[in-house]
Coordinates of C-alpha atoms in Angstrom, one line a residue:
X1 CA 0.0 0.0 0.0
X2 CA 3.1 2.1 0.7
X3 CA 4.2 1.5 -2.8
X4 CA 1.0 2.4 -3.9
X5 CA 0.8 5.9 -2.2
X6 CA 4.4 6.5 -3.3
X7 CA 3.5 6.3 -6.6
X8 CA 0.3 8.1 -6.4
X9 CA 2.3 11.4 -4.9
X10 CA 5.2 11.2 -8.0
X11 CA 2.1 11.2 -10.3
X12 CA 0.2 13.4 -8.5
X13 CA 4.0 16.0 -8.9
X14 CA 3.7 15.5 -12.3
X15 CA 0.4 16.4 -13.0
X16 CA 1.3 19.4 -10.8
X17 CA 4.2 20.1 -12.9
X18 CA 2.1 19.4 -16.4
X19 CA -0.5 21.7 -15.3
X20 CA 1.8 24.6 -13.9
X21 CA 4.1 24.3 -17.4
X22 CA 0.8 24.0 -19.5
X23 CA -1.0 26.5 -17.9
X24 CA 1.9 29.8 -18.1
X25 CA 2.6 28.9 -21.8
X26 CA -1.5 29.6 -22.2
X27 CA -1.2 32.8 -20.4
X28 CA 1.8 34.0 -21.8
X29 CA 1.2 33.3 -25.5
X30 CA -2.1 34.9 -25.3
X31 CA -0.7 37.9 -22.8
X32 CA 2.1 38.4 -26.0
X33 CA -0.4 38.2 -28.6
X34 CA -1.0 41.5 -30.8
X35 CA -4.6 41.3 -29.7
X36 CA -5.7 44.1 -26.6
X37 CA -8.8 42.4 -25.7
X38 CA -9.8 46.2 -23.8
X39 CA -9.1 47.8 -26.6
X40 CA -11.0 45.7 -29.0
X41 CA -13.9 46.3 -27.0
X42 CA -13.5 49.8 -26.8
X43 CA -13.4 50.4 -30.5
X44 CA -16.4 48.3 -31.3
X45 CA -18.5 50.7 -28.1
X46 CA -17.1 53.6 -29.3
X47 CA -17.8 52.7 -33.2
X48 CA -21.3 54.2 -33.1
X49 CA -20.8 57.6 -31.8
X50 CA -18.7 60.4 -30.3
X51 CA -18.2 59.4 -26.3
X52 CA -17.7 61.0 -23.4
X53 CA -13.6 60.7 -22.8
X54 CA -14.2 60.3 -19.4
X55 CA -16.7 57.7 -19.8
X56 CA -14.6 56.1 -21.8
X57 CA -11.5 55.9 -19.7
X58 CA -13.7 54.4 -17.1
X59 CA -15.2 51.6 -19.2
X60 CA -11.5 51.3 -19.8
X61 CA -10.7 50.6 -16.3
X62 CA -13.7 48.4 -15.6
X63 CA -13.2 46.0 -18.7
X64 CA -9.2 45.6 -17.4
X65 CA -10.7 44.9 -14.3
X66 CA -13.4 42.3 -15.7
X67 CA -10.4 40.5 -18.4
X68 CA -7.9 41.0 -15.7
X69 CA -5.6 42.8 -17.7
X70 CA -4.5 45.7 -15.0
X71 CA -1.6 46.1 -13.1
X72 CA 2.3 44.1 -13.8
X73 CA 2.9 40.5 -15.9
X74 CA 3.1 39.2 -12.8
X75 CA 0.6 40.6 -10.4
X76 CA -2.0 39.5 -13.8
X77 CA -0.1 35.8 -14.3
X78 CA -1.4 35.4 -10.3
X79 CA -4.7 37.0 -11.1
X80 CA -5.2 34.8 -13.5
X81 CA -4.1 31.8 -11.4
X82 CA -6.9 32.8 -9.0
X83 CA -9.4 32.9 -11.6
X84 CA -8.8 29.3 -12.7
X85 CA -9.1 28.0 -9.3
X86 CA -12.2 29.6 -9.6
X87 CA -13.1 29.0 -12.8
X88 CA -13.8 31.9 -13.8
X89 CA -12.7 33.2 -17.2
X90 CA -14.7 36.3 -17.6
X91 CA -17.2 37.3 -20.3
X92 CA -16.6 36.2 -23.9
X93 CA -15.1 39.2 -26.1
X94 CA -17.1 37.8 -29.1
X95 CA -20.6 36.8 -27.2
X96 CA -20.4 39.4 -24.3
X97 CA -21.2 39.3 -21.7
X98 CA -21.5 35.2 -21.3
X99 CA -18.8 33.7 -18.9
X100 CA -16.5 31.6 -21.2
X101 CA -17.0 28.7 -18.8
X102 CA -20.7 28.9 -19.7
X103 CA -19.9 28.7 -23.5
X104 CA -17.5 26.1 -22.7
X105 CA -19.6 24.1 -21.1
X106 CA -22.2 24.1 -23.9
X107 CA -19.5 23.0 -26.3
X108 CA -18.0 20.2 -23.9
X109 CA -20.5 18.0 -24.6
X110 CA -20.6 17.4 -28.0
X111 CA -16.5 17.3 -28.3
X112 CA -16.6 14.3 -25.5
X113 CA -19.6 12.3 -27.4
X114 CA -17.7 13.2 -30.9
X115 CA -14.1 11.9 -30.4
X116 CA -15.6 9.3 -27.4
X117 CA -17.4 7.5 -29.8
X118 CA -15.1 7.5 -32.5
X119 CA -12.2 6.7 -31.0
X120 CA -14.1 3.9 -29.1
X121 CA -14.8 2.7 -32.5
X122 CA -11.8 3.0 -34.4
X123 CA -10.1 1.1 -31.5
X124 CA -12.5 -2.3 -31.7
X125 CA -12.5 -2.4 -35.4
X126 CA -8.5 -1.7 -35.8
X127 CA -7.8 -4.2 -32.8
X128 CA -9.8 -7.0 -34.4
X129 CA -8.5 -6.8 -37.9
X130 CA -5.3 -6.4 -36.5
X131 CA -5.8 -9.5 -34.5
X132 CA -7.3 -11.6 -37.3
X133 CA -4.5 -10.3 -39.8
X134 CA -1.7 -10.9 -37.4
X135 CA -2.9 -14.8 -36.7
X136 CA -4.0 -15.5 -40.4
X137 CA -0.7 -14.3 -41.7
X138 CA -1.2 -16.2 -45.3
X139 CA -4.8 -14.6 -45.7
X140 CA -5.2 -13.5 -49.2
X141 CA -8.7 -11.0 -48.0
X142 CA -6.6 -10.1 -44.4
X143 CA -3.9 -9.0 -46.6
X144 CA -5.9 -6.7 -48.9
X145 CA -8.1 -5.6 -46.0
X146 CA -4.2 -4.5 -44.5
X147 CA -3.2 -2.8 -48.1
X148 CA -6.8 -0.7 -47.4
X149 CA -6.1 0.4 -43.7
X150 CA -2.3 1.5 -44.1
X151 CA -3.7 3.3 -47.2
X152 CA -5.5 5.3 -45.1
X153 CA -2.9 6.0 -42.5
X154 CA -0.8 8.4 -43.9
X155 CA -3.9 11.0 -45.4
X156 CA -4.8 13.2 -43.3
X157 CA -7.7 14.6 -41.3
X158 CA -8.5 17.5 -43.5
X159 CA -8.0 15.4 -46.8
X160 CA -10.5 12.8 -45.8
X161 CA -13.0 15.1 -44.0
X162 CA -13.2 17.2 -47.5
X163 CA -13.8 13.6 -49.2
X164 CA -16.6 12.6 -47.1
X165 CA -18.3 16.0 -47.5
X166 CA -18.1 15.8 -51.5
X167 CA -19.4 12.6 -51.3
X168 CA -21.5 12.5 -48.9
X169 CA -22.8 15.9 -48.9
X170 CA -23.0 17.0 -52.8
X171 CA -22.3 14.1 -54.9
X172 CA -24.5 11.7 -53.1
X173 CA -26.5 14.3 -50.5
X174 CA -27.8 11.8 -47.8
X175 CA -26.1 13.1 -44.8
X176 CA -26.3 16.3 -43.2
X177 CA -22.5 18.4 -43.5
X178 CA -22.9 21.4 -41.3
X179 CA -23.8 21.7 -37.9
X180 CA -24.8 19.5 -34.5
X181 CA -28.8 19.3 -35.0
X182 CA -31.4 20.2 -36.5
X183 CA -32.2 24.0 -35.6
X184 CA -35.6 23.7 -35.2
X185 CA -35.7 20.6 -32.4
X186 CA -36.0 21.0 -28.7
X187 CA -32.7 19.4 -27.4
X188 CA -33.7 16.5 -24.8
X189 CA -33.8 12.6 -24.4
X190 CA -36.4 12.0 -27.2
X191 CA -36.0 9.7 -30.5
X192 CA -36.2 13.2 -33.2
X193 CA -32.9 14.8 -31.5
X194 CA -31.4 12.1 -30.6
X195 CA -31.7 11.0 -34.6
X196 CA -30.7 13.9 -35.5
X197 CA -27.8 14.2 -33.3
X198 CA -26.5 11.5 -35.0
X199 CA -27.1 12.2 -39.0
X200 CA -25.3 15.3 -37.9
X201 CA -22.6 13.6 -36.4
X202 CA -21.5 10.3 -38.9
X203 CA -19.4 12.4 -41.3
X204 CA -17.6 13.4 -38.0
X205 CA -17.2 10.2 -36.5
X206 CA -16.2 8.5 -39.7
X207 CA -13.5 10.8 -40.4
X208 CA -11.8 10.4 -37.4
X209 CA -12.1 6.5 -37.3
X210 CA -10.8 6.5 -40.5
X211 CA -7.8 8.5 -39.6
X212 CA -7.6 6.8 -36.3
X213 CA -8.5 3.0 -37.5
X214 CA -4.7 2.2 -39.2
X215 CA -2.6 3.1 -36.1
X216 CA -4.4 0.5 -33.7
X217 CA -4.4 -2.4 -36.7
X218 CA -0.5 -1.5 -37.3
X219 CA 0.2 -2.1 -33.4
X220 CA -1.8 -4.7 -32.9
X221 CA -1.2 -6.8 -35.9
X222 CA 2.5 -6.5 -34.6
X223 CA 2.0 -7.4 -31.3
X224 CA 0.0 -10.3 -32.2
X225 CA 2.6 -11.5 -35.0
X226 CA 5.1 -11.3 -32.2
X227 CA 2.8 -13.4 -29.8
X228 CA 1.7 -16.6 -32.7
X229 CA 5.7 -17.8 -31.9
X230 CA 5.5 -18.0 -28.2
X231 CA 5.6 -21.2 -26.7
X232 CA 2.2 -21.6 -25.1
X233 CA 0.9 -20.9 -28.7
X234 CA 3.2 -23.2 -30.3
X235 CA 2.0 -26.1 -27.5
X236 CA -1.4 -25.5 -27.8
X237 CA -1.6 -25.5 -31.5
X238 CA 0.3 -29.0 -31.4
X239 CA -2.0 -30.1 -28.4
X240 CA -4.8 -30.2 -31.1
X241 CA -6.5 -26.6 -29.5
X242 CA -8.8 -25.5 -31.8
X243 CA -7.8 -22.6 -33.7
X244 CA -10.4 -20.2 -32.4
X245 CA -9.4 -20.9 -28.9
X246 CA -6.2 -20.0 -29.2
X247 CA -6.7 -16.8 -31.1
X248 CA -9.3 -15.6 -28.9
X249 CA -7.6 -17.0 -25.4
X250 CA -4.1 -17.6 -26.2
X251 CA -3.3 -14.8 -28.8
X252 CA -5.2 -12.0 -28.9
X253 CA -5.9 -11.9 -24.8
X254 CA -2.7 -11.3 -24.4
X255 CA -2.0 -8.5 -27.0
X256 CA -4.7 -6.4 -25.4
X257 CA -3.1 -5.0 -22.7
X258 CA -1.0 -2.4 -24.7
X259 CA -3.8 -1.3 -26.8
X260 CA -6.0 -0.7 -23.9
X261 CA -3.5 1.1 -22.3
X262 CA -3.4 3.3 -25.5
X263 CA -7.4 3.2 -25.4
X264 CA -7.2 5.0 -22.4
X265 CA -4.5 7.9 -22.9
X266 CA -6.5 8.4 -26.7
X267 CA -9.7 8.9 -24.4
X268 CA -7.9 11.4 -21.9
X269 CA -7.2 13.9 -25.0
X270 CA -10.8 14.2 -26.2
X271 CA -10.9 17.1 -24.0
X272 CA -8.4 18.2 -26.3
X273 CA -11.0 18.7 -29.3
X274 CA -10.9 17.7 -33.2
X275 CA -10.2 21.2 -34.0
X276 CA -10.0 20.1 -38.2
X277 CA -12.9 18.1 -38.1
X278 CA -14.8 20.4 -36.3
X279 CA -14.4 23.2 -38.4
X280 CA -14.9 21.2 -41.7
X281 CA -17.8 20.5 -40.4
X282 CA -18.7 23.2 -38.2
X283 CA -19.5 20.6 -35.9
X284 CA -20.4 22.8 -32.5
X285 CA -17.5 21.5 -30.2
X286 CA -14.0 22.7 -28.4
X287 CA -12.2 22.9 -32.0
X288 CA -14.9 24.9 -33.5
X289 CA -15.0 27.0 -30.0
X290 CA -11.0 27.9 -30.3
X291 CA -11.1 28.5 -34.0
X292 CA -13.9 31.3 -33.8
X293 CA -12.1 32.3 -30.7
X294 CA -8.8 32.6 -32.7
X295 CA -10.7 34.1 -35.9
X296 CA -12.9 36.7 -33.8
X297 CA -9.5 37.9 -31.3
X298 CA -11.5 36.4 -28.3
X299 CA -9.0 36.8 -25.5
X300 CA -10.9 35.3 -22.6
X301 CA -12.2 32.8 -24.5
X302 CA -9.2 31.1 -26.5
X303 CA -7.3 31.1 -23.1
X304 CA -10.1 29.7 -21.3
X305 CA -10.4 26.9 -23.7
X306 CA -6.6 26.1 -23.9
X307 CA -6.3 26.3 -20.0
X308 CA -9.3 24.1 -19.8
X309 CA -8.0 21.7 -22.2
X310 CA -4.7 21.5 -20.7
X311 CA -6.4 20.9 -17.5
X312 CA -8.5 18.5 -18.3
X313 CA -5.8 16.4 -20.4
X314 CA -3.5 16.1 -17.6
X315 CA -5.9 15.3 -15.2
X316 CA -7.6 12.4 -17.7
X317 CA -4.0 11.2 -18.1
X318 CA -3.2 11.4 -14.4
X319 CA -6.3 9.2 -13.5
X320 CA -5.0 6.2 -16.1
X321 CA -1.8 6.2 -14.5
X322 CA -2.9 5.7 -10.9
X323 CA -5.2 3.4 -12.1
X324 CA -2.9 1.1 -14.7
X325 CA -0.9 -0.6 -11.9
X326 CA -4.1 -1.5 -10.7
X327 CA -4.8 -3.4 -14.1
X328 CA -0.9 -4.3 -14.7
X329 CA 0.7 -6.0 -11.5
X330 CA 3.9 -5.5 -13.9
X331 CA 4.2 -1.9 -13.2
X332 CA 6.4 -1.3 -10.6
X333 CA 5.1 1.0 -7.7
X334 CA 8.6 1.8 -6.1

């Protein structure tokens, strides 16, 4: 138990360190960035008329106060350290005055279902064609099923997003290419939003499972072509085990414990976003969120987002280490 707790606090530094590290690179790209979120707002209030100067220099002061922008680098880098142990971001430049944590957590949602579900299923189907095409080594339909999924690997995410949305969307219109939901349903638990969530979300989903299927077939056809030569296999095989045992059992049992390892750290960064795949298809989630934030010089917002996502990564991946010994008695705990 002693062990345990041991490694639990050098994690638990780590995470400390990852968030700390994470956190000031947020703050001082966006502090160093040509974009004077006080400003900004001042020109787009004072666009409409002649103001008062005074008034002016007072709605200055207030909106310093309200961004946190006011006083030294330093005495804002601890300002803003206060703020996110609040979380509290401030209003959104762009959608003023909404908290960013409130716009946030509105796009949350839909980035976690997004890359949950797709990553979930580009996992299961790469694992098990990996698995069958690492044991049937001499399979003439494995082997061209392999030639397919390595083709895949090396396009990327914008390339095959752009393919599905010509195809899908203009060539063959049968899926929807732009958006979430339908605007005109009520969200909630019933069968028409639900439905529609998902027409809105396949082209989505099948982009990143297709960029995401030929990694887990590459491993795990590896691992599994590595494990067919072991001696338990070997034995089994001559001990007249039938074939489906021992793939199943002896085989591909044993190859899963690296890939579910890599399950769970690709299931920590889905706070992280799709940003690409998101924008493509203006799919309402975290990538979307920090490219409008980017586009529209949204100060509060694009550090919010990156300080959440750092956040939330490193806590994700801090969770599956203090849990993995708990799964592998391998890993040492000294």
């Amino acid at each position: 138990m002693n062990g345990f707790l041991i490694y639990v606090a050098k994690r638990f530094g780590q995470l400390v360190f990852v968030v700390v590290t994470g956190v000031t690179l947020a703050f001082l790209i966006a502090h160093f960035s040509p974009v004077d979120p006080v400003e900004q707002t001042l020109s787009l209030v004072t666009s409409f008329g002649a103001t008062d100067p005074r008034s002016v220099e007072i709605l200055r002061q207030s909106l310093r106060e309200l961004y946190g922008t006011e006083g030294s680098l330093i005495e804002q880098y601890f300002l803003f350290w206060g703020r996110v142990l609040r979380g509290d971001f401030g209003p959104s430049l762009s959608a003023f005055p909404t908290p960013v944590m409130t716009i946030i957590g509105r796009a949350l949602p839909w980035t976690i279902g997004l890359l949950t579900l797709a990553t979930l299923i580009a996992w299961v189907v790469g694992n098990t064609l990996g698995a069958i095409a690492g044991y049937f080594r001499n399979s003439r339909a494995m082997k061209v099923v392999g030639l397919f999924v390595m083709a895949l690997q090396p396009i990327p995410t914008y390339i095959s997003g752009l393919t599905l949305l010509i195809i899908f969307g203009f060539l063959w219109p049968v899926l929807p290419i732009s958006g979430g939901a339908q605007l005109n349903l009520e969200p909630g638990m019933t069968w028409a939003y639900i439905s529609s969530v998902i027409q809105y979300g396949t082209l989505p989903a099948l982009t990143l499972v297709l960029v995401g299927i030929g990694g887990w077939f590459i491993s795990m056809r590896s691992l599994v072509s590595n494990i067919v030569t072991d001696d338990h296999v070997v034995y089994a095989e001559l001990g007249g085990v039938p074939s489906r045992t021992v793939f199943s059992q002896y085989v591909a049992r044993n190859a899963m414990l690296p890939q579910v390892t890599g399950l769970a750290l690709s299931l920590g960064n889905v706070f992280g976003g799709a940003v690409i795949v998101e924008f493509i298809f203006n799919y309402p989630g975290i990538g979307k969120l920090m490219v409008a934030g980017i586009y529209a010089g949204d100060y509060s917002l694009v550090l919010g987002v990156t300080t959440f996502s750092v956040i939330a990564v490193a806590v994700a991946v801090f969770l599956i280490d203090i849990t993995y010994p708990l799964i592998d008695p391998r890993v040492k705990l000294g």
